[in-house]
Tab-separated table of C-alpha atoms and ligand atoms in Angstrom:
chain	number	residue	atom	x	y	z
A	1	MET	CA	111.380	111.418	121.139
A	2	ALA	CA	114.300	108.918	121.289
A	3	LYS	CA	115.722	107.813	117.953
A	4	PRO	CA	114.905	104.176	117.048
A	5	ARG	CA	117.747	101.744	117.808
A	6	ILE	CA	119.213	99.910	114.821
A	7	ILE	CA	121.702	97.095	115.016
A	8	ALA	CA	123.707	96.553	111.882
A	9	THR	CA	124.998	92.973	111.690
A	10	ARG	CA	127.750	93.767	109.117
A	11	LYS	CA	130.350	96.451	108.501
A	12	LEU	CA	128.765	98.834	106.044
A	13	PRO	CA	130.318	101.316	103.415
A	14	GLU	CA	131.389	104.496	105.258
A	15	ALA	CA	128.820	106.661	103.596
A	16	VAL	CA	126.023	104.320	104.569
A	17	GLU	CA	127.238	104.162	108.259
A	18	ARG	CA	127.392	107.889	108.296
A	19	ARG	CA	123.797	108.353	107.151
A	20	LEU	CA	122.591	105.552	109.376
A	21	LYS	CA	124.187	107.260	112.425
A	22	SER	CA	122.652	110.550	111.592
A	23	LEU	CA	119.142	109.093	111.678
A	24	PHE	CA	119.164	106.424	114.333
A	25	THR	CA	120.832	105.262	117.474
A	26	VAL	CA	123.091	102.673	115.900
A	27	ALA	CA	125.205	99.700	116.965
A	28	LEU	CA	127.742	98.966	114.175
A	29	ASN	CA	129.914	95.931	113.509
A	30	PRO	CA	133.307	97.407	112.534
A	31	SER	CA	135.001	93.896	112.842
A	32	ASP	CA	132.417	92.469	110.430
A	33	THR	CA	132.328	89.285	112.553
A	34	LEU	CA	129.220	87.218	111.591
A	35	PHE	CA	126.655	87.220	114.491
A	36	SER	CA	126.008	83.829	116.072
A	37	LYS	CA	122.385	82.698	116.466
A	38	PRO	CA	122.222	83.755	120.193
A	39	LYS	CA	123.700	87.103	119.233
A	40	LEU	CA	121.019	87.563	116.518
A	41	ILE	CA	118.299	86.677	119.012
A	42	LYS	CA	119.666	89.139	121.479
A	43	ALA	CA	119.952	91.779	118.731
A	44	MET	CA	116.243	91.313	117.755
A	45	ALA	CA	115.407	91.725	121.498
A	46	HIS	CA	117.241	94.919	121.931
A	47	ALA	CA	116.874	96.791	118.712
A	48	ASP	CA	113.838	98.423	117.094
A	49	GLY	CA	115.151	97.337	113.776
A	50	LEU	CA	117.857	94.943	112.392
A	51	LEU	CA	119.990	95.889	109.284
A	52	CYS	CA	121.361	92.583	108.048
A	53	ALA	CA	122.754	90.967	104.893
A	54	PHE	CA	123.275	87.613	103.108
A	55	GLY	CA	125.195	85.394	105.540
A	56	ASP	CA	122.884	86.235	108.442
A	57	ASN	CA	120.583	83.352	108.737
A	58	ILE	CA	117.366	84.967	110.150
A	59	ASP	CA	115.491	81.689	110.645
A	60	ALA	CA	112.178	80.825	112.339
A	61	GLU	CA	113.908	80.255	115.721
A	62	ILE	CA	115.231	83.802	115.681
A	63	LEU	CA	111.983	85.352	114.535
A	64	HIS	CA	109.803	83.321	116.976
A	65	ALA	CA	112.209	83.858	119.919
A	66	GLY	CA	109.583	84.331	122.629
A	67	GLY	CA	108.209	87.486	123.983
A	68	ALA	CA	111.627	89.078	124.148
A	69	ARG	CA	111.644	90.244	120.519
A	70	LYS	CA	111.422	93.908	120.072
A	71	ALA	CA	112.651	94.581	116.508
A	72	GLY	CA	109.678	95.171	114.088
A	73	ILE	CA	111.745	95.408	110.935
A	74	VAL	CA	114.494	93.314	109.388
A	75	ALA	CA	115.973	95.558	106.640
A	76	ASN	CA	118.055	93.415	104.309
A	77	PHE	CA	121.091	94.916	102.607
A	78	GLY	CA	120.609	93.016	99.359
A	79	VAL	CA	117.849	91.951	96.928
A	80	GLY	CA	117.761	88.147	97.733
A	81	THR	CA	116.014	87.252	100.921
A	82	ASN	CA	116.466	83.459	100.921
A	83	HIS	CA	118.431	83.731	104.247
A	84	ILE	CA	115.343	85.184	106.060
A	85	ASP	CA	112.386	82.939	106.947
A	86	ILE	CA	109.780	85.107	105.245
A	87	GLU	CA	106.834	83.031	106.503
A	88	ALA	CA	107.957	83.235	110.158
A	89	ALA	CA	108.477	86.975	109.744
A	90	GLU	CA	104.948	87.344	108.364
A	91	ASP	CA	103.600	85.179	111.243
A	92	GLU	CA	105.275	87.482	113.767
A	93	GLY	CA	104.338	90.657	111.956
A	94	VAL	CA	107.978	91.560	111.339
A	95	VAL	CA	108.413	93.673	108.264
A	96	VAL	CA	111.117	92.511	105.907
A	97	THR	CA	112.542	94.893	103.278
A	98	ASN	CA	115.212	94.487	100.518
A	99	THR	CA	117.189	96.594	98.006
A	100	PRO	CA	116.141	95.719	94.442
A	101	ASP	CA	117.070	97.536	91.176
A	102	VAL	CA	120.187	99.370	92.242
A	103	LEU	CA	122.259	96.249	91.770
A	104	ASN	CA	120.893	95.156	88.358
A	105	ASP	CA	123.719	96.657	86.332
A	106	ALA	CA	126.613	95.444	88.614
A	107	THR	CA	125.189	91.956	88.741
A	108	ALA	CA	124.514	91.783	84.994
A	109	ASP	CA	128.084	93.154	84.420
A	110	LEU	CA	129.465	90.358	86.475
A	111	ALA	CA	127.368	87.678	84.741
A	112	MET	CA	128.742	89.003	81.432
A	113	THR	CA	132.206	88.961	82.880
A	114	LEU	CA	131.749	85.225	83.734
A	115	ILE	CA	130.346	84.403	80.289
A	116	LEU	CA	133.454	86.062	78.690
A	117	ASN	CA	135.803	84.605	81.162
A	118	ALA	CA	134.455	81.072	80.680
A	119	THR	CA	134.135	81.110	76.923
A	120	ARG	CA	137.559	82.771	76.303
A	121	ARG	CA	139.185	80.652	79.040
A	122	VAL	CA	140.621	83.785	80.561
A	123	TRP	CA	141.328	82.260	84.029
A	124	MET	CA	143.180	79.347	82.497
A	125	HIS	CA	145.313	81.491	80.283
A	126	GLU	CA	146.144	83.970	83.048
A	127	THR	CA	147.002	81.290	85.511
A	128	ARG	CA	149.214	79.630	83.056
A	129	LEU	CA	151.018	82.919	82.215
A	130	ARG	CA	151.568	83.658	85.857
A	131	ARG	CA	152.971	80.203	86.454
A	132	GLY	CA	155.549	80.973	83.741
A	133	GLU	CA	154.030	78.510	81.362
A	134	TRP	CA	153.701	80.879	78.312
A	135	ASP	CA	156.133	79.972	75.582
A	136	GLY	CA	154.990	82.749	73.269
A	137	PHE	CA	152.240	83.471	70.766
A	138	ASP	CA	150.796	80.541	68.758
A	139	LEU	CA	147.793	80.027	66.561
A	140	THR	CA	146.185	76.897	67.910
A	141	SER	CA	146.322	76.269	71.651
A	142	GLY	CA	143.719	77.149	74.206
A	143	LEU	CA	141.230	78.517	71.674
A	144	GLY	CA	137.914	79.938	73.098
A	145	THR	CA	134.365	80.265	71.716
A	146	SER	CA	132.951	83.284	70.009
A	147	LEU	CA	129.654	84.677	71.322
A	148	ARG	CA	128.282	86.420	68.133
A	149	GLY	CA	125.332	84.279	66.834
A	150	LYS	CA	125.381	81.987	69.848
A	151	THR	CA	122.346	81.530	72.123
A	152	LEU	CA	122.141	82.863	75.609
A	153	GLY	CA	119.495	81.030	77.609
A	154	VAL	CA	118.309	83.153	80.592
A	155	ILE	CA	116.434	81.316	83.394
A	156	GLY	CA	114.535	84.018	85.214
A	157	MET	CA	114.114	87.005	82.908
A	158	GLY	CA	113.478	89.603	85.572
A	159	ARG	CA	115.394	92.726	86.184
A	160	ILE	CA	118.904	91.297	86.292
A	161	GLY	CA	118.197	88.672	83.669
A	162	THR	CA	116.945	91.345	81.297
A	163	ALA	CA	119.965	93.601	82.119
A	164	LEU	CA	122.334	90.729	81.097
A	165	ALA	CA	120.267	89.828	78.033
A	166	MET	CA	120.541	93.478	76.768
A	167	ARG	CA	124.337	93.309	77.246
A	168	ALA	CA	124.674	89.912	75.518
A	169	HIS	CA	122.357	90.776	72.632
A	170	PHE	CA	123.138	94.409	71.877
A	171	GLY	CA	126.816	94.354	72.936
A	172	PHE	CA	127.992	90.896	71.959
A	173	GLY	CA	125.506	89.802	69.147
A	174	MET	CA	124.049	86.860	71.076
A	175	ASN	CA	120.505	85.502	70.334
A	176	VAL	CA	118.443	85.471	73.605
A	177	LYS	CA	116.057	82.817	74.707
A	178	TYR	CA	114.518	82.673	78.128
A	179	TYR	CA	112.433	80.740	80.545
A	180	ASN	CA	110.135	82.465	83.090
A	181	ARG	CA	107.818	80.687	85.573
A	182	SER	CA	105.410	83.540	84.808
A	183	ASN	CA	105.229	85.238	81.351
A	184	VAL	CA	107.158	88.515	81.253
A	185	TYR	CA	107.335	90.354	77.953
A	186	VAL	CA	110.777	91.738	77.394
A	187	SER	CA	110.039	94.733	75.222
A	188	ALA	CA	113.634	95.655	75.353
A	189	ILE	CA	114.714	92.823	73.071
A	190	PRO	CA	111.839	92.143	70.729
A	191	GLU	CA	113.497	89.063	69.151
A	192	ALA	CA	114.106	87.443	72.537
A	193	GLN	CA	112.267	84.109	72.521
A	194	ASN	CA	110.263	82.745	75.370
A	195	VAL	CA	110.835	78.950	75.699
A	196	ASP	CA	108.155	76.852	77.460
A	197	THR	CA	110.297	74.484	79.461
A	198	ILE	CA	113.701	74.691	81.197
A	199	GLU	CA	114.503	71.412	79.453
A	200	ASP	CA	114.105	72.934	76.007
A	201	LEU	CA	116.171	76.040	77.046
A	202	MET	CA	118.935	73.815	78.454
A	203	ALA	CA	119.114	71.903	75.134
A	204	GLN	CA	118.931	74.975	72.813
A	205	SER	CA	121.426	77.312	74.600
A	206	ASP	CA	125.231	77.879	74.245
A	207	VAL	CA	125.319	79.636	77.552
A	208	ILE	CA	122.769	79.265	80.365
A	209	SER	CA	122.679	82.042	82.959
A	210	LEU	CA	120.645	81.745	86.126
A	211	HIS	CA	118.666	84.654	87.587
A	212	VAL	CA	116.045	83.109	89.810
A	213	PRO	CA	115.639	83.752	93.496
A	214	GLY	CA	117.100	81.214	95.915
A	215	HIS	CA	113.926	80.102	97.616
A	216	ALA	CA	112.956	76.528	98.373
A	217	GLU	CA	111.122	76.081	95.082
A	218	ASN	CA	114.343	76.701	93.145
A	219	HIS	CA	116.609	74.399	95.275
A	220	HIS	CA	118.480	72.232	92.763
A	221	LEU	CA	116.512	73.615	89.865
A	222	ILE	CA	119.556	72.717	87.833
A	223	ASN	CA	120.155	69.055	88.547
A	224	ALA	CA	121.899	66.147	86.886
A	225	GLU	CA	119.027	65.460	84.469
A	226	ARG	CA	118.825	69.039	83.277
A	227	LEU	CA	122.555	69.401	82.961
A	228	ALA	CA	122.566	66.271	80.763
A	229	LEU	CA	120.379	68.058	78.234
A	230	MET	CA	123.048	70.780	77.635
A	231	LYS	CA	125.258	70.764	74.570
A	232	PRO	CA	128.760	69.429	75.374
A	233	THR	CA	130.072	72.844	74.115
A	234	ALA	CA	127.805	74.828	76.437
A	235	TYR	CA	128.581	76.838	79.588
A	236	LEU	CA	126.577	77.375	82.900
A	237	VAL	CA	126.874	80.602	84.597
A	238	ASN	CA	125.388	81.322	88.139
A	239	THR	CA	125.218	84.709	89.840
A	240	ALA	CA	121.924	83.912	91.603
A	241	ARG	CA	122.184	81.583	94.569
A	242	GLY	CA	124.431	78.523	94.996
A	243	ASP	CA	121.758	76.017	95.845
A	244	VAL	CA	119.804	76.648	92.594
A	245	VAL	CA	122.421	74.303	91.192
A	246	ASP	CA	122.969	70.765	92.508
A	247	GLU	CA	126.822	71.394	93.020
A	248	SER	CA	127.744	67.699	92.987
A	249	ALA	CA	125.804	67.112	89.757
A	250	LEU	CA	127.632	70.126	88.279
A	251	VAL	CA	131.073	68.777	89.277
A	252	GLU	CA	130.168	65.502	87.626
A	253	ALA	CA	128.937	67.211	84.489
A	254	LEU	CA	132.193	69.285	84.196
A	255	GLN	CA	134.381	66.248	84.904
A	256	SER	CA	132.742	64.056	82.450
A	257	GLY	CA	132.601	66.647	79.632
A	258	THR	CA	128.791	66.745	79.605
A	259	ILE	CA	129.157	70.574	79.568
A	260	ALA	CA	132.181	72.605	78.476
A	261	GLY	CA	132.629	74.899	81.497
A	262	ALA	CA	131.063	77.111	84.103
A	263	GLY	CA	131.312	80.558	85.680
A	264	LEU	CA	130.232	80.623	89.244
A	265	ASP	CA	129.860	83.549	91.697
A	266	VAL	CA	127.768	81.671	94.240
A	267	PHE	CA	128.022	78.271	95.934
A	268	GLU	CA	125.884	75.808	97.847
A	269	ARG	CA	127.797	76.166	101.149
A	270	GLU	CA	129.445	79.532	101.009
A	271	PRO	CA	132.218	80.260	101.757
A	272	GLU	CA	133.122	76.661	101.161
A	273	VAL	CA	133.968	75.891	97.550
A	274	PRO	CA	134.439	72.242	96.445
A	275	GLU	CA	138.059	71.318	95.808
A	276	ALA	CA	136.937	69.517	92.752
A	277	LEU	CA	135.739	72.875	91.289
A	278	LYS	CA	139.016	74.639	92.252
A	279	ALA	CA	140.980	71.961	90.507
A	280	MET	CA	139.302	72.449	87.159
A	281	GLU	CA	140.674	74.777	84.438
A	282	ASN	CA	137.327	75.175	82.690
A	283	VAL	CA	135.643	76.862	85.616
A	284	THR	CA	135.808	80.460	86.745
A	285	LEU	CA	135.117	80.881	90.437
A	286	LEU	CA	134.345	84.211	92.174
A	287	PRO	CA	133.536	84.947	95.874
A	288	HIS	CA	129.888	86.209	95.617
A	289	ILE	CA	130.785	89.677	94.262
A	290	GLY	CA	127.746	90.212	91.934
A	291	SER	CA	126.854	93.557	93.477
A	292	ALA	CA	130.329	94.436	94.813
A	293	THR	CA	131.123	97.893	93.385
A	294	LEU	CA	131.425	100.800	95.706
A	295	GLU	CA	128.685	102.731	93.938
A	296	THR	CA	126.271	99.831	94.062
A	297	ARG	CA	126.972	98.963	97.664
A	298	ILE	CA	126.374	102.610	98.678
A	299	ALA	CA	123.072	102.621	96.647
A	300	MET	CA	122.014	99.395	98.307
A	301	GLY	CA	122.786	100.669	101.773
A	302	MET	CA	120.907	103.977	101.172
A	303	ARG	CA	117.921	101.954	99.875
A	304	ALA	CA	117.972	99.807	103.059
A	305	ILE	CA	118.055	103.028	105.062
A	306	ASP	CA	115.079	104.554	103.091
A	307	ASN	CA	113.154	101.407	104.037
A	308	LEU	CA	113.932	101.892	107.700
A	309	VAL	CA	113.203	105.598	107.591
A	310	ALA	CA	109.708	104.923	106.026
A	311	TYR	CA	108.953	102.211	108.515
A	312	PHE	CA	109.741	104.369	111.535
A	313	ASP	CA	107.750	107.212	109.986
A	314	GLY	CA	104.774	104.853	109.985
A	315	LYS	CA	104.733	104.492	106.238
A	316	VAL	CA	104.943	101.341	104.034
A	317	PRO	CA	108.662	100.925	103.230
A	318	PRO	CA	109.303	101.351	99.434
A	319	HIS	CA	110.786	97.951	99.161
A	320	GLN	CA	108.753	95.804	101.594
A	321	VAL	CA	108.832	92.081	100.971
A	322	VAL	CA	106.315	91.171	103.745
B	401	DGY	C1	121.871	90.176	96.786
B	401	DGY	O1	121.631	91.299	96.776
B	401	DGY	O2	120.994	89.286	96.885
B	401	DGY	C2	123.303	89.765	96.719
B	401	DGY	O3	123.519	88.430	96.285
B	401	DGY	C3	123.961	89.943	98.064
B	401	DGY	O4	123.212	89.421	99.033
């Protein structure tokens, strides 16, 4: 029997491409050029399955693209599926899968990196040093904020939120409070306090870190009103999705001193980053690298392949979203 045909929309880690090629008839994308919408529609018409990632906007038009569609599975290389129209996929009977868990540590590590970077003003100090603006050791300039005894507010205490909370609490002595839409008991940190509203959490925290999915219900979850509730000494960290934060409101809050600083790995209109943010010394900016370690990306790719293998074996994929 002919092997199923898989089209990979992005360049993949070598080990992942190797395994994919051993199992399927594969069209790879070595140049990593983003597929246009017509190219995605064509790919769905010619492949049995699509292996895609954040950046590929698999919208309703692509999923409903007439009788020509052949692909029965969209295997996402990543945990977030906000770039895929899940309802349209469900309507069309297209299976969507993702790659949870294996990126928890890498993403939590990066969120902790942003917290440390922001509160210790690492980026500002390094930039000044590289510009030749360091006159020597002194006792008072550019002081940061200590984390021990401060409160981390986690919005979305799921797998990544919990991994971050563990690092912050056990590694850095922070108190942990969190807000969840549904109640999740975090047995790993018995002292962690569940706060009833986002408003209360914003007001009580020294660092707010976002770990909610980027679906429509979370669009601009952090808006001007909620930012205004934060302490002027507090920091906002986002490793979730850019549009969870109203970026213009954040710029305004940072410029006016409503909050002390931010650490951002994701943006509303990636890869566009507002010039206003780039100009600020109290903001650390990273190019969406939460899961970007070689080990993690290989594990994510293998998980995406496991989903494809199960689907073509007639089984329910281990990480099926719909
Ligand atoms: C994820 O897995 O959701 C990462 O943000 C990359 O898409």
